[in-house]
CSV table of C-alpha atoms in Angstrom, one decimal:
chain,number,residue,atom,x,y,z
A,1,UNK,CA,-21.3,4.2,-35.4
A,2,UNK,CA,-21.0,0.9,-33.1
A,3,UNK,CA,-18.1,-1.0,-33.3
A,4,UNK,CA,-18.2,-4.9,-32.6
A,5,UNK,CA,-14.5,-6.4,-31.4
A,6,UNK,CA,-14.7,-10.0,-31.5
A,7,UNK,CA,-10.9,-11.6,-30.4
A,8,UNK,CA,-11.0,-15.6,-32.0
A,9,UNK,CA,-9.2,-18.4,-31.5
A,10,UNK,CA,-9.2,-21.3,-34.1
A,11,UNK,CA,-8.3,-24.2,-33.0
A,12,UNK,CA,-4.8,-25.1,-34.2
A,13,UNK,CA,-5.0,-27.3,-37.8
A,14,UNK,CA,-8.2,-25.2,-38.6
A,15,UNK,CA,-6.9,-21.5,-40.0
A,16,UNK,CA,-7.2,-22.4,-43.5
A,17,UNK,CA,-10.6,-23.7,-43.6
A,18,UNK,CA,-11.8,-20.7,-41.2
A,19,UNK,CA,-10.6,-18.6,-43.5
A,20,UNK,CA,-12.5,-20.0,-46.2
A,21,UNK,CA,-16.0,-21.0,-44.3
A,22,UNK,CA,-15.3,-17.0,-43.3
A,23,UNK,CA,-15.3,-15.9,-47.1
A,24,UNK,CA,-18.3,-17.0,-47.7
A,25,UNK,CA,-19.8,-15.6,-44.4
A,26,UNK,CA,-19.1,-11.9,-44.9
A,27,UNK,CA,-21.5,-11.8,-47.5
A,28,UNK,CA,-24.3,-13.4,-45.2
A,29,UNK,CA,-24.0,-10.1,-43.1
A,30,UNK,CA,-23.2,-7.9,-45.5
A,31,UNK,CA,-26.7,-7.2,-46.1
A,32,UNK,CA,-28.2,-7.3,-42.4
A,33,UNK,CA,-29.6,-3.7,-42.3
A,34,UNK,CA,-27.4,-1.8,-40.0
A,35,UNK,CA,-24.1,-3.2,-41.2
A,36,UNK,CA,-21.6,-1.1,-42.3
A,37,UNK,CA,-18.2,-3.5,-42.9
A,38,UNK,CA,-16.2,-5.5,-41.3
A,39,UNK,CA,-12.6,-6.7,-41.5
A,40,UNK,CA,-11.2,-10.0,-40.2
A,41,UNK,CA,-7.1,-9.7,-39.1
A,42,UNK,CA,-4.7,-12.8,-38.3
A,43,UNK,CA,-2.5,-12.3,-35.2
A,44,UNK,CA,1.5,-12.2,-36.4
A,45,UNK,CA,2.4,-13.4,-32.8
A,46,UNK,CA,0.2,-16.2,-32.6
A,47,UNK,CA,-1.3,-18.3,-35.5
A,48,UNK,CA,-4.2,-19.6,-34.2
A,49,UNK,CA,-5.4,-15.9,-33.2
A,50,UNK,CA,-7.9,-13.3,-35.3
A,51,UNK,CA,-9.6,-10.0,-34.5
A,52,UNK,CA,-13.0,-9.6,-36.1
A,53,UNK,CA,-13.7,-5.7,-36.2
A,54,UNK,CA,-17.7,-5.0,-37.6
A,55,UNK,CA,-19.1,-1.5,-38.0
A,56,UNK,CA,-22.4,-1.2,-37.2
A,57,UNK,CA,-25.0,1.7,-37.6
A,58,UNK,CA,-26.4,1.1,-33.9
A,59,UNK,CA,-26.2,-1.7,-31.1
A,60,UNK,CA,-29.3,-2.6,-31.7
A,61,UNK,CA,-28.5,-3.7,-35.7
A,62,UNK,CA,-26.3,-6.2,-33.9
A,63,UNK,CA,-27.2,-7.6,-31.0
A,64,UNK,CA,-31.2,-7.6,-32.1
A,65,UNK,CA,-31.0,-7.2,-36.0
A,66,UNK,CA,-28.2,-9.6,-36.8
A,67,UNK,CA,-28.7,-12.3,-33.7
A,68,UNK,CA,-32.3,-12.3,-34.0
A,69,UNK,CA,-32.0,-13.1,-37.8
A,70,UNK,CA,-32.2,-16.9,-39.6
A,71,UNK,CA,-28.9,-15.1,-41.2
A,72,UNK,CA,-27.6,-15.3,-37.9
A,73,UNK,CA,-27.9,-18.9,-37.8
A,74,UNK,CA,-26.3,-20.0,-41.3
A,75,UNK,CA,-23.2,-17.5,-39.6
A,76,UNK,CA,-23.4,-19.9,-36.7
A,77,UNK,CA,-23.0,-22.5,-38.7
A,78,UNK,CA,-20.5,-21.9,-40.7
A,79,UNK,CA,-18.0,-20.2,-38.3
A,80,UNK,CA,-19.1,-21.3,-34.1
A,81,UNK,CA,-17.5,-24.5,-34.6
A,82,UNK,CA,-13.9,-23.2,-35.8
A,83,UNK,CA,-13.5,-21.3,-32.3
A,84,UNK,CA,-12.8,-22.1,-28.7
A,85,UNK,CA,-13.2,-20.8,-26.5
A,86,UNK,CA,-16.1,-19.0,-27.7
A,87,UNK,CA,-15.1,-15.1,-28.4
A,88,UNK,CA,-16.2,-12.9,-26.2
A,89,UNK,CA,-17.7,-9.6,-28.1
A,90,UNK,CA,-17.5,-6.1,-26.9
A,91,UNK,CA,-19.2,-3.0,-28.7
A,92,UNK,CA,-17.6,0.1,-28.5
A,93,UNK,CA,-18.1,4.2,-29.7
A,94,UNK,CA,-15.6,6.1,-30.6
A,95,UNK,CA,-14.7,9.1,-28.8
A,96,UNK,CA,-12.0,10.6,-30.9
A,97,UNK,CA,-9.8,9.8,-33.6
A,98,UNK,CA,-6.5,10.9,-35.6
A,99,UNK,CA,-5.2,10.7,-39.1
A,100,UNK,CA,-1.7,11.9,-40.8
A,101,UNK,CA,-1.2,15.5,-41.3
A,102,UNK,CA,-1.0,16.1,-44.7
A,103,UNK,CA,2.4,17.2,-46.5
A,104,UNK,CA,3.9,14.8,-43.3
């Protein structure tokens, strides 16, 4: 699993409609082959601030799958305009993770 991290800024005035262009986007690359989800966060410490997080099944169902797609173009649309500067996305793997102990 490849996971994309995408840091946005919106410009100020614009959250509300970002959010809402954004609602409908998710379901543009929900079915990209290779997606696995996403989730979209707003910073507490600054309003104009948002973490995209996408999980995909391998780099290459992003960068070439996704990018290279006319889906990719409607998401351009609909969400390139709200940001600036423009994000600058990182793919990462995991090398370990934790959870709660049960019972704690």
């Amino acid at each position: 699993m490849i996971l994309e991290h995408a840091p946005l800024t919106v410009r100020p005035g614009e959250q509300e409609a970002f959010e809402t262009a954004f609602a409908r986007a998710r379901y543009l690359i929900a079915g990209v082959p290779g997606f696995r989800r996403l989730s979209l966060s707003r910073c507490l410490e600054r309003d104009t601030g948002y973490l995209l997080l996408v999980e995909w099944e391998r780099l290459e169902d992003h960068t070439e799958g996704f990018r290279g797609s006319p889906v990719y173009q409607d998401w351009r649309a609909l969400l390139h305009s709200f940001c600036a500067p423009f994000p600058i996305v990182e793919h990462y793997a995991t090398v370990l993770t934790a959870e709660p102990e049960e019972g704690a």
